[in-house]
Coordinates of C-alpha atoms and ligand atoms in Angstrom, one line a residue:
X1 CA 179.5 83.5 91.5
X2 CA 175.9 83.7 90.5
X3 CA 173.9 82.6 93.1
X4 CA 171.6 84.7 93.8
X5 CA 171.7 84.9 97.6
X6 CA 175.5 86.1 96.9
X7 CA 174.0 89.0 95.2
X8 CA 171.9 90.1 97.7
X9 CA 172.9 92.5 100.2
X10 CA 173.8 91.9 103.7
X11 CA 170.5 93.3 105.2
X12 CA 168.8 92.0 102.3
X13 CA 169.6 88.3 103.2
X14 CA 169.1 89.0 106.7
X15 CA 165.5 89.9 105.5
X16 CA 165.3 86.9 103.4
X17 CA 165.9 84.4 105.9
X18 CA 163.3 86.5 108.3
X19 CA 160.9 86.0 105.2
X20 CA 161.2 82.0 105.0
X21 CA 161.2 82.0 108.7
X22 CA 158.0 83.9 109.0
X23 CA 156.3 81.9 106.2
X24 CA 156.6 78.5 107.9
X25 CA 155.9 80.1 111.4
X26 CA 152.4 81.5 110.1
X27 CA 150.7 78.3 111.2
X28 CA 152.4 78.4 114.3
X29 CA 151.5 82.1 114.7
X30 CA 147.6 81.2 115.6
X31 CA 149.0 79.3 119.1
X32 CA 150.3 82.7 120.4
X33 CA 147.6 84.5 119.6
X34 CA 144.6 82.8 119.7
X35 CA 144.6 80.3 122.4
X36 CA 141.1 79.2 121.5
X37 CA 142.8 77.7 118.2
X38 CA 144.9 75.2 120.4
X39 CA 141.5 73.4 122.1
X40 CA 141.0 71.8 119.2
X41 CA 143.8 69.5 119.3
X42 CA 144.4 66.4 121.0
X43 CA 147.1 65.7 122.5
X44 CA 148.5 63.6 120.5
X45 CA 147.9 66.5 117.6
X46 CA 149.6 68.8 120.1
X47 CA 152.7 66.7 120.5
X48 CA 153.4 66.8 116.5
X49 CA 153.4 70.1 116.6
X50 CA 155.7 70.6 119.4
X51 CA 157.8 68.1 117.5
X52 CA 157.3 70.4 113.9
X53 CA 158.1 73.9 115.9
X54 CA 161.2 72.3 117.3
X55 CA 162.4 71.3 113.5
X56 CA 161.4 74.8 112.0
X57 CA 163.6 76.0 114.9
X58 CA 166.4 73.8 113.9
X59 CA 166.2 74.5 110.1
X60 CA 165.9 78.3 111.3
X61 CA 168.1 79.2 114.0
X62 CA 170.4 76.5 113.8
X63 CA 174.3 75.9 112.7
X64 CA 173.1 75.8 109.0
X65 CA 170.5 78.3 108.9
X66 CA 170.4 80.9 106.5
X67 CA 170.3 83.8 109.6
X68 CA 173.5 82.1 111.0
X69 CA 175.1 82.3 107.3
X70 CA 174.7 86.4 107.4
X71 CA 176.2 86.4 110.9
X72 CA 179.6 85.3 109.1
X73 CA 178.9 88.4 106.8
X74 CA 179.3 90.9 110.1
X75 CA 183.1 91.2 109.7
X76 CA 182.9 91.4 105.9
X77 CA 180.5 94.8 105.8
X78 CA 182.4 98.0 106.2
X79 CA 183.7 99.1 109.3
X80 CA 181.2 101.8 109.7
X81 CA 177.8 99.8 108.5
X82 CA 179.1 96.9 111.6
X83 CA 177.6 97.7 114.5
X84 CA 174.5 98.6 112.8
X85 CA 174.3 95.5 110.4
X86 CA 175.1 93.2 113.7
X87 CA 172.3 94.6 115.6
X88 CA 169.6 94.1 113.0
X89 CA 171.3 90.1 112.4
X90 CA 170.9 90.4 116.5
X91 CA 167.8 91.6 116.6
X92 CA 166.1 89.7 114.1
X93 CA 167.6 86.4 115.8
X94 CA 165.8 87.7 119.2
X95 CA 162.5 87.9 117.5
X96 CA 162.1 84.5 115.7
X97 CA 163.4 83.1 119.4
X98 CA 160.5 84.9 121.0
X99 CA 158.2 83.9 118.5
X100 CA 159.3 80.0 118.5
X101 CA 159.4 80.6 122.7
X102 CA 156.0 81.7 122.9
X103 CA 154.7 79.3 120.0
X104 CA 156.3 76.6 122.4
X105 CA 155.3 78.1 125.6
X106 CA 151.7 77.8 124.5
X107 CA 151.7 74.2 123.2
X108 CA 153.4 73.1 126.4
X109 CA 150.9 74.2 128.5
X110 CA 148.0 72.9 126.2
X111 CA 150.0 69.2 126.2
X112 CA 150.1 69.6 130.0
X113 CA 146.6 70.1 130.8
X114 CA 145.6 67.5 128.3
X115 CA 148.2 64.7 129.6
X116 CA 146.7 65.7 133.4
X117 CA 142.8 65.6 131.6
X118 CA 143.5 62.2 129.7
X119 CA 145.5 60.3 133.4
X120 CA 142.8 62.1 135.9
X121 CA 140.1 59.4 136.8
X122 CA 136.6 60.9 138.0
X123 CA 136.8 59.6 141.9
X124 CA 133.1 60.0 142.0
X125 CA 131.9 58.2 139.0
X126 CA 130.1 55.0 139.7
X127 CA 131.9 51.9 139.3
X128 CA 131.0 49.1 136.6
X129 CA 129.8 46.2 138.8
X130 CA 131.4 43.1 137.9
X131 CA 128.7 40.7 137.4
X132 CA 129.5 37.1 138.5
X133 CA 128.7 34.3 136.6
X134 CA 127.1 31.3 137.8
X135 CA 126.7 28.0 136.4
X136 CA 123.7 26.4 134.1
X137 CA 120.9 24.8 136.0
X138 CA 121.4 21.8 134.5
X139 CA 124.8 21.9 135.9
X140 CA 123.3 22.7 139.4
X141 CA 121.1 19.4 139.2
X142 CA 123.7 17.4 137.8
X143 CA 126.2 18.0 141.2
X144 CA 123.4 17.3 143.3
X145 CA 122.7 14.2 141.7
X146 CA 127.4 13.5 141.2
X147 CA 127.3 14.5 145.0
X148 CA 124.4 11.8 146.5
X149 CA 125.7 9.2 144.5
X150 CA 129.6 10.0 145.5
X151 CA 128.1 9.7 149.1
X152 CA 126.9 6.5 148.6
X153 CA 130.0 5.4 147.0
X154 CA 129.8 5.7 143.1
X155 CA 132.7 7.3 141.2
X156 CA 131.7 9.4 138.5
X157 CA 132.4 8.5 134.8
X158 CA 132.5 11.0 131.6
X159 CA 132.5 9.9 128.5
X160 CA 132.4 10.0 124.6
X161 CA 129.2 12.0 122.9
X162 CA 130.7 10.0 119.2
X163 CA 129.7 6.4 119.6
X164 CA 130.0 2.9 117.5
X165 CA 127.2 0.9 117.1
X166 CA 128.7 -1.5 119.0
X167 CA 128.2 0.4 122.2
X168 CA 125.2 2.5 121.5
X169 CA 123.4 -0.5 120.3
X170 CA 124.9 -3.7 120.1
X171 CA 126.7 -4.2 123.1
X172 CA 123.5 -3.4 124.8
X173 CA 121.8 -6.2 123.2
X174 CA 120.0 -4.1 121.0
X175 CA 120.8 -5.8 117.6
X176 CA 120.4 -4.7 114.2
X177 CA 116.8 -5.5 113.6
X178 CA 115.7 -4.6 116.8
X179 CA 112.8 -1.8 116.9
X180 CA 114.7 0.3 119.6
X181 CA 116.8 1.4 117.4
X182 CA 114.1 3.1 115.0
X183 CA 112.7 4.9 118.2
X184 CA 116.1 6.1 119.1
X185 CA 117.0 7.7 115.5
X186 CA 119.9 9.8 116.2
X187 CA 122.9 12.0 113.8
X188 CA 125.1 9.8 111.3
X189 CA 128.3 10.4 110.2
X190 CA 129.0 8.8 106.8
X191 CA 132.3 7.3 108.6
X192 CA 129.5 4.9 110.8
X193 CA 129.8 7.3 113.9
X194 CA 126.7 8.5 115.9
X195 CA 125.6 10.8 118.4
X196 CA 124.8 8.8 121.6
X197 CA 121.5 8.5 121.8
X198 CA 121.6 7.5 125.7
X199 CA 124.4 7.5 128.3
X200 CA 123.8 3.6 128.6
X201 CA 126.8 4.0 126.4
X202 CA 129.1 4.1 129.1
X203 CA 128.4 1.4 130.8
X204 CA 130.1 -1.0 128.4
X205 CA 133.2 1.5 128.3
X206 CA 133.2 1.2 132.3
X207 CA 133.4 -2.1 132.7
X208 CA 135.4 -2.2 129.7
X209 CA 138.1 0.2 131.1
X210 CA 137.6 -0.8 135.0
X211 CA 136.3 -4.6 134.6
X212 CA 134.1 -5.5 138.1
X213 CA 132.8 -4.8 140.5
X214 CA 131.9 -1.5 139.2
X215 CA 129.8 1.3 140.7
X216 CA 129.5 4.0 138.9
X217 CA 126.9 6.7 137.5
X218 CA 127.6 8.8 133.9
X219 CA 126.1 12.0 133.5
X220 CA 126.5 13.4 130.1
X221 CA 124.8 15.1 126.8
X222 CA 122.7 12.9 124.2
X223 CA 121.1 13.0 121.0
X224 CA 117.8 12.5 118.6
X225 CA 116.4 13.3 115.8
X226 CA 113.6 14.8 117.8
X227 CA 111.2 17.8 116.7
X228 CA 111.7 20.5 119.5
X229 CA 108.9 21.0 121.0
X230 CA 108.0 22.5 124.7
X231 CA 109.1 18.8 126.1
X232 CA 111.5 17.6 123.5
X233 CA 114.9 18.7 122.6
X234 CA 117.4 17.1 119.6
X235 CA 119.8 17.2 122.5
X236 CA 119.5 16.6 126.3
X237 CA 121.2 15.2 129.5
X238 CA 120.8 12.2 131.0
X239 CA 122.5 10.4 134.1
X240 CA 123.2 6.6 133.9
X241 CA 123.8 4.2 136.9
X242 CA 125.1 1.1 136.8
X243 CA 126.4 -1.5 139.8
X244 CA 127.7 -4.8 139.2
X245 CA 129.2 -7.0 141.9
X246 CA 128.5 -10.4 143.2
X247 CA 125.0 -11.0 144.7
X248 CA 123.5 -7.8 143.6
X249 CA 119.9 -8.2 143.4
X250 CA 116.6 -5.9 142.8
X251 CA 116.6 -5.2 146.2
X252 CA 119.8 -3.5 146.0
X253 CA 118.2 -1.5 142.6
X254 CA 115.6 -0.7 144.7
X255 CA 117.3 0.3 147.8
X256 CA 119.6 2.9 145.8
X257 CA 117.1 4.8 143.8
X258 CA 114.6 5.3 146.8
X259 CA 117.5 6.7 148.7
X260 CA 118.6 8.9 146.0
X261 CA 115.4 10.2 145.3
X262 CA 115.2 10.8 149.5
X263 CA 118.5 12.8 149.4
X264 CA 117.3 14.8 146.0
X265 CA 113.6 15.5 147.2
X266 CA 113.0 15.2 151.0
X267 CA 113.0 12.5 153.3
X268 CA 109.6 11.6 153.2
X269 CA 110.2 10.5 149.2
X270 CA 107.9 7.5 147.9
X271 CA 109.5 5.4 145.4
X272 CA 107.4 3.2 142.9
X273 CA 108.1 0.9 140.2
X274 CA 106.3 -0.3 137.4
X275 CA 107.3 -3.2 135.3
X276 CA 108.5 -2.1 131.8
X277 CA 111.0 -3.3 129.1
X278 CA 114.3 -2.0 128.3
X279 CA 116.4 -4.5 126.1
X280 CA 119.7 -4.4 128.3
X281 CA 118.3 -5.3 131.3
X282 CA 115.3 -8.0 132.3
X283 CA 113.4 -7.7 134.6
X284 CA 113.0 -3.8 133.8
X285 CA 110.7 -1.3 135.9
X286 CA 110.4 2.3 135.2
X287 CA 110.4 4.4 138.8
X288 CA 108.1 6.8 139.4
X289 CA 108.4 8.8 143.1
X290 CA 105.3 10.9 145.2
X291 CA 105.1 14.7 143.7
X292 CA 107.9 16.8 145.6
X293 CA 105.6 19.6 145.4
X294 CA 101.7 18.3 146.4
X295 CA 103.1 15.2 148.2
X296 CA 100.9 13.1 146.6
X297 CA 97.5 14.7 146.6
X298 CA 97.9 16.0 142.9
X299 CA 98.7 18.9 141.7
X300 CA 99.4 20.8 138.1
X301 CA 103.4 19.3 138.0
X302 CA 102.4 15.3 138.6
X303 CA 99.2 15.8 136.6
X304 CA 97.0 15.2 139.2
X305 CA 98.1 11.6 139.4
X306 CA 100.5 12.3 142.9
X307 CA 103.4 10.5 141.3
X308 CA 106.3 12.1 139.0
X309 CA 107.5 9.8 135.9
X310 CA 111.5 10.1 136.3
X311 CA 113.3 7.3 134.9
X312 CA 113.9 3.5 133.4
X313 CA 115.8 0.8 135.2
X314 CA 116.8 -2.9 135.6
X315 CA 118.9 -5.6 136.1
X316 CA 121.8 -6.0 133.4
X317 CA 120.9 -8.3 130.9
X318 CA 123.4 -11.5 130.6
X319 CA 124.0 -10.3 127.2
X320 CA 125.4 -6.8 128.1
X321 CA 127.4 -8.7 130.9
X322 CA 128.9 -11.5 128.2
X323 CA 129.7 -8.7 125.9
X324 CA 132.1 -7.1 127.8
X325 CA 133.7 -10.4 128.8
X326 CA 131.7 -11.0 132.3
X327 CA 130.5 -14.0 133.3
X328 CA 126.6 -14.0 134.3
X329 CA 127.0 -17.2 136.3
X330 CA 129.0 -15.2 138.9
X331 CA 128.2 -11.1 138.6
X332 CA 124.5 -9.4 138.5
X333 CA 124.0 -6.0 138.4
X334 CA 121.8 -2.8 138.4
X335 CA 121.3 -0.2 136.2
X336 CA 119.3 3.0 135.8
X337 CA 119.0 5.8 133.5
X338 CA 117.4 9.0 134.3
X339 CA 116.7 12.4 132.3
X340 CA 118.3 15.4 133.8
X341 CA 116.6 18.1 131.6
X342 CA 113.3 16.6 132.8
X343 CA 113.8 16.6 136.3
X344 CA 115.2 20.5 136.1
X345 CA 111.8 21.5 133.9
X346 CA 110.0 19.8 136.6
X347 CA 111.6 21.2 139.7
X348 CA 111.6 24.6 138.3
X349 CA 108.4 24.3 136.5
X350 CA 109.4 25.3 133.6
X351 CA 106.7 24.8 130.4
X352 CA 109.3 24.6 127.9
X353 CA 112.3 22.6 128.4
X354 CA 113.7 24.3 125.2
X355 CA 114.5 27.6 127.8
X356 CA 117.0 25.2 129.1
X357 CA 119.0 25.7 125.6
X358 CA 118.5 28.9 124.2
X359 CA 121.0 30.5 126.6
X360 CA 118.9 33.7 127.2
X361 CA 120.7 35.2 130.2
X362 CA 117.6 36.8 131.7
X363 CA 116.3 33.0 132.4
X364 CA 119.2 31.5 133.6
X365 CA 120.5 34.3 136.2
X366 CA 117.3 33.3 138.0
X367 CA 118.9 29.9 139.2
X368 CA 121.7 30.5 141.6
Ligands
DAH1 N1 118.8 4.4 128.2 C1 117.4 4.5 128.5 C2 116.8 5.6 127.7 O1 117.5 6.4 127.1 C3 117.2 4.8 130.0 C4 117.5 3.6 130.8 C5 116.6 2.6 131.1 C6 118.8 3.4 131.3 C7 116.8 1.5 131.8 C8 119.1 2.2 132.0 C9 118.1 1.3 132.3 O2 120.3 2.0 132.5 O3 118.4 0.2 133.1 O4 115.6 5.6 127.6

């Protein structure tokens, strides 16, 4: 044979497999005797290395190691060199078990203090505060006005912001060459969708979906091509009202929005209305109601005039009525649209109604 471990020596390969040992222990070495080199590992850092020393003490001391190959050698050396030759194969064997044991004995304690550092929780450290949210004040308004008009008996109807024509405009007797449209430009799609540009939209689907009599009020989102500016916004809410039964008259219009705008700003509410035109209803009045805030003796919010502009109202044109298949002859109705954007910039005097929609949480954590 001419390996060359089979022409060393007994003692020699005894020393040999101490040499290959010591070599791979050398980076172990620093844990025994310099504890300051163990701080700078993690723990995860300090569980490879537990996992690397206990391979190294495998490949080292184990079955196949090279220091278990010379203990086979003890009954081949010569009677006289035995006892001598087992103790240094002994004795070496001890040493590289105290080393790996003291190696290990280190890391162990380094992983335990970091596993108790990493699960201990500081008692005393101040908690986060979970902060609550809270809803838009547009929202706020809007379940003020859902919740007087539920008392009174309205359900609530939510519908489509994507609209046809035919029920932005047309059903609402607002034909194609009619100037209301140009003053209510609003976002195209090239399929001949639009944004709504009012919520009057949904009283055609109502009575559509629910036939009558029908009372019912529509909050929702609409849309122009407007210019922001401190009181316009290319998008905005409004709430839309509508009642048709048999009988209904003006009086009944009348009656409804002075007692909502009793419930929304104080018993002692004046209602007004001024004759106006809207093209789905006739006669139309826009209502105007005494300042919440000056009651009527002028102040900066009603411009001095003692009256707040809120909203546009009517009784439902025959047309709008015939379009959805109801006959004039025996149903009349109400309806009313009102801006809830505007009536939130007003009761919270705000200057710019574009605060409402830049969604800067410093403003709107002030309404609760
Ligand atoms: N849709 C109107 C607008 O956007 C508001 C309005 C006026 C609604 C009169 C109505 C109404 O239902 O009767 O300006």
């Amino acid at each position: 044979m001419t390996d060359s471990q089979t022409e060393l020596s007994p003692e020699q390969q005894v020393a040999a497999a101490r040499e290959a040992f010591e070599q791979e222990f050398e980076r172990f070495a620093r844990f025994i005797d310099d504890s300051s080199s163990l701080a700078g590992l993690d723990l995860d850092q300090a569980l490879a290395e537990q996992r690397a020393l206990a391979d190294l003490r495998t490949r080292h001391l184990g079955k196949k190691s090279a220091l278990a190959a010379t203990k086979k050698l003890i009954g081949r050396v010569a009677a006289a060199d035995r006892a001598a030759f087992g103790q240094v194969v002994q004795a070496t064997e001890a040493a590289l078990v105290k080393s790996l044991d003291d190696a290990d004995q280190n890391l162990k304690q380094h992983i335990e203090t970091q596993r108790v550092a990493r699960e201990s929780i500081d008692v005393t450290m101040p908690g986060r505060r979970p902060r609550s949210g809270h809803r838009h004040p547009i929202t706020l308004l809007r379940e003020r006005v859902e919740d007087i008009f539920v008392a009174l008996g309205y359900a609530i109807e939510d519908d489509r912001e994507i609209e046809t024509d035919f029920y932005n405009f047309d059903a609402l007797n607002i034909p194609e060459y009619h100037p209301a449209r140009a003053s209510q430009d609003t976002f195209y799609t090239t399929e001949g969708f639009a944004l709504r540009t009012q919520t009057s939209t949904v009283q055609i689907h109502a009575m559509q979906r629910r036939g009558v009599p029908v009372r019912m009020i529509a909050p929702g989102r609409v849309f122009r091509r407007d210019t922001p500016d401190p009181t316009h916004n290319p998008m905005f809410f409004q709430v839309e009202g509508l009642c048709v039964d048999r009988g209904i008259t003006m009086a009944h219009l009348k009656g409804t929005v002075a007692e909502f705008l009793r419930r929304m700003f104080g018993a002692d509410t004046v209602t007004r209305f001024r004759p106006s035109y809207f093209p789905f209803t006739e006669p139309s009045a826009e209502f105007d109601f005494s300042c919440f805030k000056c009651k009527g003796s002028g102040c900066r919010i009603c411009k001095n005039s003692g009256w707040i502009e809120l909203g546009g109202s009517g009784m439902v044109h025959p047309n709008v009525l015939r379009a959805v298949g109801v006959d004039p002859q025996v149903y009349s109705g109400f309806a009313f649209g009102l801006g809830i954007d505007r009536m939130c910039a007003l009761m919270y005097e705000l200057d710019d109604i574009r605060l409402l929609f830049e969604n800067d949480v410093r403003f709107l954590e002030q309404f609760r």
